[in-house]
Tab-separated table of C-alpha atoms in Angstrom:
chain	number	residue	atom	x	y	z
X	12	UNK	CA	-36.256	-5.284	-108.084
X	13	UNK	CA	-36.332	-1.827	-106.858
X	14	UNK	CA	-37.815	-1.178	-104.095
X	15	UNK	CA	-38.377	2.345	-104.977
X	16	UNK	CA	-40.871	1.221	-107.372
X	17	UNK	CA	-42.493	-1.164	-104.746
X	18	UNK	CA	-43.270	2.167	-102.513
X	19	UNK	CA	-45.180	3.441	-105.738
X	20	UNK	CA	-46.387	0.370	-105.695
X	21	UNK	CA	-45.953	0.291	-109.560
X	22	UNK	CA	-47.583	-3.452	-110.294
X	23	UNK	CA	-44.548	-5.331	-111.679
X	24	UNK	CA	-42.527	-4.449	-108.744
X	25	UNK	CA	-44.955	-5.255	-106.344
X	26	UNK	CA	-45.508	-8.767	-108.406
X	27	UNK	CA	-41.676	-9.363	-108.167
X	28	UNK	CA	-41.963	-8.454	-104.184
X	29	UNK	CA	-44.240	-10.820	-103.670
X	30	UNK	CA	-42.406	-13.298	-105.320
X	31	UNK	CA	-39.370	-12.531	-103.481
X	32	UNK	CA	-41.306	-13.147	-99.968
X	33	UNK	CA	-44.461	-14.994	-100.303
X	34	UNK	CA	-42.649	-18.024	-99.538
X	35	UNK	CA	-40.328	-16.947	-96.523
X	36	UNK	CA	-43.631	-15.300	-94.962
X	37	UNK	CA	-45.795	-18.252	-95.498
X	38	UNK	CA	-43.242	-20.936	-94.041
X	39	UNK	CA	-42.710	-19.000	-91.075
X	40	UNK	CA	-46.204	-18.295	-90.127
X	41	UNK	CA	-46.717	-22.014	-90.497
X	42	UNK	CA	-43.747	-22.244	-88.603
X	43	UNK	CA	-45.159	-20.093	-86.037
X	44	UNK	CA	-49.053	-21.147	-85.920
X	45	UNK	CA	-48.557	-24.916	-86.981
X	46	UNK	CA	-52.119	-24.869	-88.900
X	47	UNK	CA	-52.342	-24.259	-93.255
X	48	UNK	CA	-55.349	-22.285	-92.690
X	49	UNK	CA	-53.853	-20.016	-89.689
X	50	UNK	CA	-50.813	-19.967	-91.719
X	51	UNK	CA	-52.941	-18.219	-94.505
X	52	UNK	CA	-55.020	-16.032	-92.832
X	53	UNK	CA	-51.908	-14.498	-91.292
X	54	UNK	CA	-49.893	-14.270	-94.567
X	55	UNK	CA	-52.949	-13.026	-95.884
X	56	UNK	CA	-53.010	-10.209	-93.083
X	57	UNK	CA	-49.032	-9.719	-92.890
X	58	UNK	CA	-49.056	-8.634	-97.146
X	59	UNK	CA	-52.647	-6.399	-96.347
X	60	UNK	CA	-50.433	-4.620	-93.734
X	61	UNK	CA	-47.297	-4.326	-96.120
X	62	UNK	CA	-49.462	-2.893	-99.058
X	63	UNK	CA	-51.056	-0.802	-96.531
X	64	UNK	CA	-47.571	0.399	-94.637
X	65	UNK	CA	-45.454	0.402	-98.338
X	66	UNK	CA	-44.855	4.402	-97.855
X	67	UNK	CA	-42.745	3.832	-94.575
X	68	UNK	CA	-40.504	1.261	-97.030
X	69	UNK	CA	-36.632	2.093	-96.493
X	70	UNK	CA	-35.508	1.641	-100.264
X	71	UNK	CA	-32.003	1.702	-98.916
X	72	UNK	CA	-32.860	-1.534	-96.549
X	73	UNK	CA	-33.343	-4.841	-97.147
X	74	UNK	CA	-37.366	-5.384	-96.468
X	75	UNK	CA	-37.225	-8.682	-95.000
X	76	UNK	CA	-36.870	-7.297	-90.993
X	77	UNK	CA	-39.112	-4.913	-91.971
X	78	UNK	CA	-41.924	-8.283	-93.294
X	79	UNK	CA	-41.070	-10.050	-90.133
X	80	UNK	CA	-41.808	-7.291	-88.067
X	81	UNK	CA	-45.094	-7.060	-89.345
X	82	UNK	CA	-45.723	-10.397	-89.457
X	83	UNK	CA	-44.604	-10.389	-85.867
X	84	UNK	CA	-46.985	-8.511	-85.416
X	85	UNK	CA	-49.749	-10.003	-87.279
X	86	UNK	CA	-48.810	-13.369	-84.774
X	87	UNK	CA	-49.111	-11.645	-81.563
X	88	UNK	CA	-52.482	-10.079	-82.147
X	89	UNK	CA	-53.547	-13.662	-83.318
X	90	UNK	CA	-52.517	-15.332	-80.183
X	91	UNK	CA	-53.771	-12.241	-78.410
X	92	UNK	CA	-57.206	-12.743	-79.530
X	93	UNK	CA	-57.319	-16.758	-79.247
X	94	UNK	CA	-56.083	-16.219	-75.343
X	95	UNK	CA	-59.090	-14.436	-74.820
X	96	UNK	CA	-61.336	-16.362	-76.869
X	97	UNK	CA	-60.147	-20.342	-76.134
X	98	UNK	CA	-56.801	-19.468	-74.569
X	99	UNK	CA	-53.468	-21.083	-76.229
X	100	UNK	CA	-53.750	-22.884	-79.525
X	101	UNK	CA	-51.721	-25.208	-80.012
X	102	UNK	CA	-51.727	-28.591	-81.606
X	103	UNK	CA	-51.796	-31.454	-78.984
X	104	UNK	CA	-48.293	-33.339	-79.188
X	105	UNK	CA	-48.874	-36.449	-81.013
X	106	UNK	CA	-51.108	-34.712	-83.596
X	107	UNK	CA	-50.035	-35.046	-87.035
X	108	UNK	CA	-49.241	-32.587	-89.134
X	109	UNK	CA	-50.554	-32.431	-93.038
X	110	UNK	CA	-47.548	-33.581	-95.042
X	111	UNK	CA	-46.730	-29.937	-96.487
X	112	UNK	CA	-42.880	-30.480	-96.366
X	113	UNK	CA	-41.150	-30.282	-99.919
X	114	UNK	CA	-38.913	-33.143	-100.149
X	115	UNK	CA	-35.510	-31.784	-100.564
X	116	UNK	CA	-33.802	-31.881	-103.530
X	117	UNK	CA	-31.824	-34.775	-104.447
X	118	UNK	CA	-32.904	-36.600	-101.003
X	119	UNK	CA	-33.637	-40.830	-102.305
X	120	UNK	CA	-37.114	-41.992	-100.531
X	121	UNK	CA	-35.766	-43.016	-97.729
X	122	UNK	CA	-33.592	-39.601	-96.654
X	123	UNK	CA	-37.001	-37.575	-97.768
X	124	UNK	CA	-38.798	-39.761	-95.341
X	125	UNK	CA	-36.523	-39.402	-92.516
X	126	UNK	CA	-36.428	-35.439	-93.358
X	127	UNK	CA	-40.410	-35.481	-93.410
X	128	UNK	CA	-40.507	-37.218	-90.166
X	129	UNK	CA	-37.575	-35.153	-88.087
X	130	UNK	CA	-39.646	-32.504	-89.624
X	131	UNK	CA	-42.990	-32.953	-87.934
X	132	UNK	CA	-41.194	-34.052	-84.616
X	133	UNK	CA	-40.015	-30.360	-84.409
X	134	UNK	CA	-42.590	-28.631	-85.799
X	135	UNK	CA	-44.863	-30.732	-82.991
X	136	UNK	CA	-42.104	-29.801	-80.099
X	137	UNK	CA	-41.995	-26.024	-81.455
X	138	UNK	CA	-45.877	-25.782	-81.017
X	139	UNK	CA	-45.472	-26.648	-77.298
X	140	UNK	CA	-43.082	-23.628	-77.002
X	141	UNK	CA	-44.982	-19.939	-75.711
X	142	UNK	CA	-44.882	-17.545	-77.916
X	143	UNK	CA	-41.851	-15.542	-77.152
X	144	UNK	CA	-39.704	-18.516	-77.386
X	145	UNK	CA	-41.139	-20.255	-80.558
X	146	UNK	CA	-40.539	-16.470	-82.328
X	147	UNK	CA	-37.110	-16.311	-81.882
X	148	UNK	CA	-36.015	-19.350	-82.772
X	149	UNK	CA	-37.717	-19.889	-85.519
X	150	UNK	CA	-36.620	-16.168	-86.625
X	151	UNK	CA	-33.180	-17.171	-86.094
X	152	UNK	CA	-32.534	-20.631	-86.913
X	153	UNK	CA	-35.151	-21.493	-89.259
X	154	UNK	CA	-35.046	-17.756	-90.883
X	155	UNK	CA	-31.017	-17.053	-89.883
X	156	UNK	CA	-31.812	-13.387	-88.331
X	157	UNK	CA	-29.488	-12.436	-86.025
X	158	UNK	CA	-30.213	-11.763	-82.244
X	159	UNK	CA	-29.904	-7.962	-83.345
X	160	UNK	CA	-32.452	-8.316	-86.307
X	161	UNK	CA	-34.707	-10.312	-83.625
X	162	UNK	CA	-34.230	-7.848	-81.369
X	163	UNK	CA	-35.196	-5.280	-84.025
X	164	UNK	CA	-38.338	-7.189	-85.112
X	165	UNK	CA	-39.742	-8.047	-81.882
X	166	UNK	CA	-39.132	-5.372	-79.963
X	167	UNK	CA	-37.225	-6.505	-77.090
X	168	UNK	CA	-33.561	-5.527	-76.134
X	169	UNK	CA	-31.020	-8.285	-77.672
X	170	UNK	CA	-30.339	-9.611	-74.221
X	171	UNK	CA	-33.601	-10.736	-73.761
X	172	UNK	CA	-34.057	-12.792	-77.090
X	173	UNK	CA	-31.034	-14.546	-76.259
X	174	UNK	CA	-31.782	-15.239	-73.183
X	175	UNK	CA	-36.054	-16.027	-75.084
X	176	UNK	CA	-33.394	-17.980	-77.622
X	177	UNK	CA	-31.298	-20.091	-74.804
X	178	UNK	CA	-34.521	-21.091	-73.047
X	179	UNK	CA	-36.554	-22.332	-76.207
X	180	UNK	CA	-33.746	-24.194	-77.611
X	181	UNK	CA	-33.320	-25.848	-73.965
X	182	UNK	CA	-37.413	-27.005	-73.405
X	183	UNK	CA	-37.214	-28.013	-77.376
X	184	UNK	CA	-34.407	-30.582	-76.314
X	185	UNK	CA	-36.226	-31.838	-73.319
X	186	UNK	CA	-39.040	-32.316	-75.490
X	187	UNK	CA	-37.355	-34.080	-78.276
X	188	UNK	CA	-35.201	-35.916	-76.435
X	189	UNK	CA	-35.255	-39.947	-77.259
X	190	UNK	CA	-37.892	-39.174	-79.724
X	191	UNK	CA	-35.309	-38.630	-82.899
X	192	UNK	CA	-34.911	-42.668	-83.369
K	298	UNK	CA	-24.662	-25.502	-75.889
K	299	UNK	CA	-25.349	-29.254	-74.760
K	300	UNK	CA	-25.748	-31.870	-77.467
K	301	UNK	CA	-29.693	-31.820	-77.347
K	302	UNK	CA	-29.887	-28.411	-78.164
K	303	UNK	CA	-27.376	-28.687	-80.631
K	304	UNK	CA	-28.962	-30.956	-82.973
K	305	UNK	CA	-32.387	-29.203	-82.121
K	306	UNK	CA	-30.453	-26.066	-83.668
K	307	UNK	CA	-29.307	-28.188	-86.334
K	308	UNK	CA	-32.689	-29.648	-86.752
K	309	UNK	CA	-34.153	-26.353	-87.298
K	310	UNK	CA	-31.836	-25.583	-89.622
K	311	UNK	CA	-33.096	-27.762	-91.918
K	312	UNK	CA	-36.459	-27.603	-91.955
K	313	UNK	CA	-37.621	-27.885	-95.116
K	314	UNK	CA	-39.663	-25.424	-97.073
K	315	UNK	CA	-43.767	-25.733	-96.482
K	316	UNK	CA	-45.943	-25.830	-99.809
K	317	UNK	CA	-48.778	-23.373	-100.103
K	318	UNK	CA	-51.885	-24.420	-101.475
K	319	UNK	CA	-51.417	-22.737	-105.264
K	320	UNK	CA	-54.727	-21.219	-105.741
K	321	UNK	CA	-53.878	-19.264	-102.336
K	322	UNK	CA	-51.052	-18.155	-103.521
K	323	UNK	CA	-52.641	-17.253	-106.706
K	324	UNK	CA	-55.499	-15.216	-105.247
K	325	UNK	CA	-53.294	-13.355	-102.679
K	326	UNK	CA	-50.407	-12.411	-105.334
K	327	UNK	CA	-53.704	-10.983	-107.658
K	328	UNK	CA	-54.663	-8.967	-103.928
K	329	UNK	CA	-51.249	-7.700	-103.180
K	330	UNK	CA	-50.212	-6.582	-106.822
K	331	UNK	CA	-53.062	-4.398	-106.299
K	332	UNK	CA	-55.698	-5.028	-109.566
K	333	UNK	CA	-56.981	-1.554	-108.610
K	334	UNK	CA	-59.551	-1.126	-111.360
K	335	UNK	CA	-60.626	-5.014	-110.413
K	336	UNK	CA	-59.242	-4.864	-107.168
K	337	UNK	CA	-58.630	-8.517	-104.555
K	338	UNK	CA	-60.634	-11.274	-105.189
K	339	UNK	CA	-61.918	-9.601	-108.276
K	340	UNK	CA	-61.679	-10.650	-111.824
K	341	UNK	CA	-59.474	-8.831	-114.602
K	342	UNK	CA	-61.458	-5.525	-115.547
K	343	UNK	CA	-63.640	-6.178	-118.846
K	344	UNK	CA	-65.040	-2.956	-120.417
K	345	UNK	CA	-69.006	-4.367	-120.479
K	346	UNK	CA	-68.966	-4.178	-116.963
K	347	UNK	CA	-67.492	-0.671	-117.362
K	348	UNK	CA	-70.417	-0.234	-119.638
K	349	UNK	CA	-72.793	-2.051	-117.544
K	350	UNK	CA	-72.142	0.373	-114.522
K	351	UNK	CA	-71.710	3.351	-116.222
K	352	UNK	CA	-75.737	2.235	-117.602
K	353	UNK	CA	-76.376	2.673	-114.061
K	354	UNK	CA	-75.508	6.102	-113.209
K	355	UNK	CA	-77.049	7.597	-116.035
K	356	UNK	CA	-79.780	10.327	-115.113
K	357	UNK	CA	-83.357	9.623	-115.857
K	358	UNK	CA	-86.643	9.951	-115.540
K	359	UNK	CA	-87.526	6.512	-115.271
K	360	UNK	CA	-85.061	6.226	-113.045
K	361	UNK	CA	-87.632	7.821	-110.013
K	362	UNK	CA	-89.950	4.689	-111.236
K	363	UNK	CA	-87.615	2.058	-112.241
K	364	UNK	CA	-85.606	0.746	-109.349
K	365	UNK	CA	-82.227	0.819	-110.243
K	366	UNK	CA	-80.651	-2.645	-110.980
K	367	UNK	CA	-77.536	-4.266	-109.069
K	368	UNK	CA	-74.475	-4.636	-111.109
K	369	UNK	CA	-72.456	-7.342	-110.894
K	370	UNK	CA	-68.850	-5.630	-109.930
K	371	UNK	CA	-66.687	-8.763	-109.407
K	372	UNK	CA	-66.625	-12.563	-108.720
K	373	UNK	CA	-64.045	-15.179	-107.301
K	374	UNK	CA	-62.536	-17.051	-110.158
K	375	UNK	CA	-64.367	-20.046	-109.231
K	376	UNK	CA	-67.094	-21.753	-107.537
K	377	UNK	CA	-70.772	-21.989	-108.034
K	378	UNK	CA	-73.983	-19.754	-106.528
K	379	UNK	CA	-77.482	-20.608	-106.274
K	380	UNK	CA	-80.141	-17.736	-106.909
K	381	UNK	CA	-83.533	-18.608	-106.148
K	382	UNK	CA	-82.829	-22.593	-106.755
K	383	UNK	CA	-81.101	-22.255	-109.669
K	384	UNK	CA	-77.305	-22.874	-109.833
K	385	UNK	CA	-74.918	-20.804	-111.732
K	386	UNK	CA	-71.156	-21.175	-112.715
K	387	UNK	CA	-69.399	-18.488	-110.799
K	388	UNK	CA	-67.763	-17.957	-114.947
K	389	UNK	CA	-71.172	-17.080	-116.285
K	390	UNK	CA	-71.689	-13.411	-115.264
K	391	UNK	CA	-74.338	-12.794	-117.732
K	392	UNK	CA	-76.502	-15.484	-116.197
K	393	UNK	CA	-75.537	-14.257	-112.704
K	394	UNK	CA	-76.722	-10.381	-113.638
K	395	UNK	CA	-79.937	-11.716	-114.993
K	396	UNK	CA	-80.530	-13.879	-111.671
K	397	UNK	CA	-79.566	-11.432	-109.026
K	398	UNK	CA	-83.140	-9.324	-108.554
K	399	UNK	CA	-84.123	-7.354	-105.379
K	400	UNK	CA	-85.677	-10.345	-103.067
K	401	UNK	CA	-83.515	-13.102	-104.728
K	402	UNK	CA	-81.832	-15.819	-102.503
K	403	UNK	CA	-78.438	-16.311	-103.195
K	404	UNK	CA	-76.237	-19.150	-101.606
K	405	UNK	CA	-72.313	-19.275	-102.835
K	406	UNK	CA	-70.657	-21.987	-102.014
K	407	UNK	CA	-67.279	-22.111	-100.432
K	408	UNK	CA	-65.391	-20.631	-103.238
K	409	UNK	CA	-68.152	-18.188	-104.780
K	410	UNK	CA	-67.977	-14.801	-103.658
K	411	UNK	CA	-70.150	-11.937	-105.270
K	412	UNK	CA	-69.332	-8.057	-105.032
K	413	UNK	CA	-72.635	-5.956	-106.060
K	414	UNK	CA	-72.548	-2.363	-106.648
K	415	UNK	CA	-75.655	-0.647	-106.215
K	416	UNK	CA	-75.560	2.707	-107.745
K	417	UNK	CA	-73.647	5.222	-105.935
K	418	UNK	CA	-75.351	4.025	-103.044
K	419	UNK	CA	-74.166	1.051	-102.099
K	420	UNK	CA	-71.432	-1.931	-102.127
K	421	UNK	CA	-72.201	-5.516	-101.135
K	422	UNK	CA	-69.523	-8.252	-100.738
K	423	UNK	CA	-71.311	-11.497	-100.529
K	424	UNK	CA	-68.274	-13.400	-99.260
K	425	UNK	CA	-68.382	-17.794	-99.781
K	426	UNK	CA	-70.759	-19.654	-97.708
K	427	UNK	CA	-73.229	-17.245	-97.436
K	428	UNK	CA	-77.069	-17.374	-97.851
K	429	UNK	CA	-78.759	-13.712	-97.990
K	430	UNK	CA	-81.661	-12.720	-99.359
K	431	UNK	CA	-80.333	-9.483	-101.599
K	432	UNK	CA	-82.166	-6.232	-100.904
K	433	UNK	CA	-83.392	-3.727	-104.058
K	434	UNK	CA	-80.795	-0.836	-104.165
K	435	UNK	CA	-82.236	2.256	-102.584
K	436	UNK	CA	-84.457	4.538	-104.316
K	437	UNK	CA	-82.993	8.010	-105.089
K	438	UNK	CA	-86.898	9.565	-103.486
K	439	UNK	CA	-88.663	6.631	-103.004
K	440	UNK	CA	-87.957	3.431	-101.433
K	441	UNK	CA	-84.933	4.592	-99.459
K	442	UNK	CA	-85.899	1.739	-96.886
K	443	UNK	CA	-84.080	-1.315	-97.747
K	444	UNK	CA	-84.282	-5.161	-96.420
K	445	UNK	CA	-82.156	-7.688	-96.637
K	446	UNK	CA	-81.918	-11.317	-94.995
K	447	UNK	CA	-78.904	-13.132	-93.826
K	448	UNK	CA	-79.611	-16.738	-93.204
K	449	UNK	CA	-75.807	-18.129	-92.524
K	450	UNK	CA	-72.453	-17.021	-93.478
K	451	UNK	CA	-70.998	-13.112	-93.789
K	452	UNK	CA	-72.009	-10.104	-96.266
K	453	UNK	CA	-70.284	-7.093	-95.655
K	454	UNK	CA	-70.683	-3.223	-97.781
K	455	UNK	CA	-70.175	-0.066	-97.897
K	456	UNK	CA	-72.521	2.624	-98.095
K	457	UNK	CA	-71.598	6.023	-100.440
K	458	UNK	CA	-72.568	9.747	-100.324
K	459	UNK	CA	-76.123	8.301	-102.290
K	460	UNK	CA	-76.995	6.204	-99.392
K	461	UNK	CA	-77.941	9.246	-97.152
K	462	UNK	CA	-81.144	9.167	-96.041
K	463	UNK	CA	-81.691	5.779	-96.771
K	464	UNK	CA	-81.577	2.413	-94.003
K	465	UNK	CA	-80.559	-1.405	-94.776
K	466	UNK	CA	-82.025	-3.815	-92.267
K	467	UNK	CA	-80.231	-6.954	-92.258
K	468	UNK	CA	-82.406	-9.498	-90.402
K	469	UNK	CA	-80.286	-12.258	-88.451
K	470	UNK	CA	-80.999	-15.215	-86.579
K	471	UNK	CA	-80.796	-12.940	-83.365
K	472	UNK	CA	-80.731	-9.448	-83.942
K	473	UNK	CA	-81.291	-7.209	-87.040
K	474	UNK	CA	-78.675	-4.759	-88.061
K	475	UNK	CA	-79.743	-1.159	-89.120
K	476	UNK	CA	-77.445	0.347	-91.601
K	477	UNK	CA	-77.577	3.964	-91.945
K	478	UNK	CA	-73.941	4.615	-93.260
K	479	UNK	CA	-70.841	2.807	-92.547
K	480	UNK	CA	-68.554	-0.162	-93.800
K	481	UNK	CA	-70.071	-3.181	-91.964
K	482	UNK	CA	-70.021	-6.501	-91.827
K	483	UNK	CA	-73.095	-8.710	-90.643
K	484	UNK	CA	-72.056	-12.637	-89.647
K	485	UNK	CA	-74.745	-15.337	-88.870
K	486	UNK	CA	-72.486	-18.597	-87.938
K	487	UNK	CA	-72.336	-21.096	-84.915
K	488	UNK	CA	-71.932	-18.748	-83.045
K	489	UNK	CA	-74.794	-16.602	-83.394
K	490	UNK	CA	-75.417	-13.295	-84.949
K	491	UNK	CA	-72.762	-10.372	-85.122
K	492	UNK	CA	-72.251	-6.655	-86.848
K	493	UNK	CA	-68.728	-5.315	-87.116
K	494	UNK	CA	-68.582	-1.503	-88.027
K	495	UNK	CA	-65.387	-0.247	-89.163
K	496	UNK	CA	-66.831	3.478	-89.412
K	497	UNK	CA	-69.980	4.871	-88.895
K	498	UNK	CA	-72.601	3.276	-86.459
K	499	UNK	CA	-74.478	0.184	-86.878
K	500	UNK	CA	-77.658	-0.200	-85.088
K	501	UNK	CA	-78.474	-3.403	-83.593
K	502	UNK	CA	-81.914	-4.961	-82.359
K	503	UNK	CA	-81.486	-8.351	-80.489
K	504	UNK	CA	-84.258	-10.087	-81.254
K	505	UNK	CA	-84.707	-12.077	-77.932
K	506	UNK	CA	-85.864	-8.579	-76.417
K	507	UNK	CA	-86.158	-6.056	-78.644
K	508	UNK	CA	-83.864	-4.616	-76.806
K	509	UNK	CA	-81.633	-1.673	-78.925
K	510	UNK	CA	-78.298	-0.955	-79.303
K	511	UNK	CA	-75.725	0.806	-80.924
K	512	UNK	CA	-72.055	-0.369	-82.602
K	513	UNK	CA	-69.414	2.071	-82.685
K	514	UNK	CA	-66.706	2.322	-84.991
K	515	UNK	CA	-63.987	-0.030	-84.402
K	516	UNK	CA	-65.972	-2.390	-82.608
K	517	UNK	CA	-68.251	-5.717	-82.922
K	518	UNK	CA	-71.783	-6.661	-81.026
K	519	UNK	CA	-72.344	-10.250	-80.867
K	520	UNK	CA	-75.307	-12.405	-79.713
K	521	UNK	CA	-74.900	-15.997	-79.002
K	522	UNK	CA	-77.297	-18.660	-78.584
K	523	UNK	CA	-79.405	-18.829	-74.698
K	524	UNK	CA	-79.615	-16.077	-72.823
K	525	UNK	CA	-76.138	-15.238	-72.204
K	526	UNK	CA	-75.795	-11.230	-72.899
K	527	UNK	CA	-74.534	-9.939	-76.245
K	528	UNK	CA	-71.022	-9.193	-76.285
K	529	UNK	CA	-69.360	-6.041	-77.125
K	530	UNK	CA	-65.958	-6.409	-78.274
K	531	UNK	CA	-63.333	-4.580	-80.167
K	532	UNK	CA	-62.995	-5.572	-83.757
K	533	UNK	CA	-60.490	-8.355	-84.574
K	534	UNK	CA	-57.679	-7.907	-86.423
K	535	UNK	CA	-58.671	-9.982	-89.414
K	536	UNK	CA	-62.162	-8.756	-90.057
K	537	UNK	CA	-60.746	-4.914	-89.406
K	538	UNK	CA	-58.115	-5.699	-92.152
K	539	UNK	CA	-60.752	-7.510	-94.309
K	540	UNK	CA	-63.091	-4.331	-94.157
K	541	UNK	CA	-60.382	-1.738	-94.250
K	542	UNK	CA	-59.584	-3.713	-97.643
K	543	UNK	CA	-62.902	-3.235	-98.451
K	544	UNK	CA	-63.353	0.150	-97.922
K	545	UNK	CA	-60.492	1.147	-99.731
K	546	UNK	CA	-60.912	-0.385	-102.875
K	547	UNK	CA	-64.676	0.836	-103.064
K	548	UNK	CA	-64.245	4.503	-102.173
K	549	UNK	CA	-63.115	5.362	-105.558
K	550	UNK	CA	-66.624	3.868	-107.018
K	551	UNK	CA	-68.713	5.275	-104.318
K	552	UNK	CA	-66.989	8.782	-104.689
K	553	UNK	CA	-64.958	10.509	-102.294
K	554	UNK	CA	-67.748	11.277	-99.511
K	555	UNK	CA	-67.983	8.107	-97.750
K	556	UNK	CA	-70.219	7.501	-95.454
């Protein structure tokens, strides 16, 4: 793919683009917002603001700090708003989450089960995290950025995401603690 | 790193992938690639609607007697709309252009969405889950005043250098919106009645007491249920990105003097 012809936003490259990031952009606003239709309407917004920014595109770069950043973005304006509006969002505890996980390959029924289930425990602890915290480490353990690409996407100084990091991965383990079994 | 957070890490780490919903996926992958004849939600360009638009601008001088027709610009690839009672496959466009008269009421359900093109004058995106009674398309001397009737959901345009002159009243539960020239975006919900302007001005009339007001660019007037005052309120990011969308995939129909 080059990216070259994704800044002249020449259709085949910009299919293959989209291809190459739909999926990492989707699962992370999920990730982030915990809700399909959230999730949508801010991958929805995240790709309007790519096509819209494509000119400041470093061909030389790989894109994906550069999507994260705006999906960053896209996040904090959304929680932003909903402060104002209903203050936080966020899913109450117990509440289920739709069964969107893809089994993983290979996994018999009952390791897919056990996977689906560890899976909504987290993503139910990770909703209970602010903002700050649930960003970075779901940027860098769910999306393996470095504290330096964090730092890069979100704006702060690498210090403070790992101490954002240290603090998020502490609550999370309060929170699931006992609850794996 | 205690053991908690450790397998929390390691926990993350394995998250599995989360499955879109395909038709989504489908639809935003059509947006982002950029259809730019067709443009987002819009079906593949066909040349009779090429035809049927071009029919449109064509000088005349019936066309100072004749009001000149809507033309249907683009659909959502699926879902139904009801015109005056009658419901139409969202896949039947020659039905749908037929329907769609000045003073017809048009309800598309949650997938339907309609994008009308009247003349150089005007776009209209009526977006799913709407009901809006369609205005005629302004008169190039007469009939420049324009009304249209928003019942539930959201319709959003764009006005075009042809649209000078002229006024669309949108008449909400609350308020009615006064369209002079702008990209705009009237919303009857829950909630109660609101007009977003991206550019231009918008005026607003809340209905409760006539009193007036203006919407500047950028920004969004609400007016809830009661007698709580309206609310003025800087767009959100989603509608500003939905009309900015909007506004640049019309300007090339509407020519290069927007309004």
């Amino acid at each position: 793919m080059s990216l070259t012809a994704v800044r002249a936003r020449e259709p085949a490259a910009l299919a293959l683009f989209f291809d190459a990031y739909f999926d990492r952009v989707y699962g992370l606003a999920y990730r982030l917002v915990g809700h399909r239709a959230l999730a949508e309407d801010l991958t929805q917004d995240t790709f309007l603001r790519v096509q819209r920014a494509l000119d400041t595109l470093d061909p030389t770069l790989e894109p994906w700090p550069w999507i994260a950043r705006i999906l960053v973005n896209a996040c904090r304006d959304h929680w932003g708003a909903a402060a104002t509006r209903h203050g936080r969002e966020a899913l109450p505890f117990d509440e289920h989450h739709e069964d969107l996980e893809l089994a993983a390959e290979g996994a018999g029924p009952e390791d897919a089960a056990a996977r689906r289930q560890e899976a909504r425990l987290v993503q139910q602890a990770i909703d209970q995290l602010p903002p700050p915290g649930r960003l970075v480490v779901l940027l860098h353990d769910y999306r393996g950025l470095s504290h330096d690409e964090i730092a890069e996407v979100t704006g702060d100084t690498h210090a403070a995401v790992r101490q954002q990091y240290r603090r998020a991965l502490q609550r999370l383990g309060k929170l699931l603690r006992g609850r794996w079994n | 790193m205690t053991d908690d957070e450790r397998a929390v890490r390691d926990a993350l780490r394995r998250l599995p992938p989360v499955a879109p919903d395909p038709a989504f996926r489908a639809r935003l992958r059509r947006q982002f690639v950029g259809e730019r004849r067709a443009g987002g939600l819009l079906r593949p360009y066909r040349w009779w609607l090429l035809a049927a638009a071009a029919a449109t601008f064509v000088f005349s001088a019936r066309a100072v007697l004749v009001p000149t027709p809507w033309t249907l610009i683009g659909t959502s690839d699926a879902g139904f709309v009801e015109v005056d009672g009658q419901r139409l496959p969202i896949g039947d466009p020659t039905r749908l252009l037929g329907a769609l008269a000045p003073g017809a009421r048009i309800v598309t359900d949650a997938q339907a969405e309609l994008r009308l093109q009247g003349g150089d004058a005007l776009v209209l995106v009526v977006t799913p889950g709407t009901i809006v009674t369609l205005p005629a398309v302004p008169g190039r001397w007469l009939g420049r005043g324009i009304l249209a009737r928003l019942e539930a959901g959201e319709l959003r345009g764009v006005t075009g250098a042809a649209f000078a002159g002229a006024q669309l009243d949108v008449t909400l539960a609350l308020a009615t919106a006064q369209v002079t020239g702008t990209t705009f975006a009237v919303i009857q919900n829950d909630e109660g009645s609101c007009v977003c302007v991206l550019e231009g001005r918008v005026g607003m009339r809340d209905e409760r007491s006539d009193a007036p007001a203006s919407v500047a660019p950028g920004h969004r007037r609400a007016i809830g249920p009661g007698a709580a005052p309206a609310r003025d309120e800087a767009l959100r990011p989603m509608e500003r990105a939905k009309l900015e969308m909007l506004h640049d995939q019309v300007a090339a129909r509407l020519g290069t003097a927007l309004r």
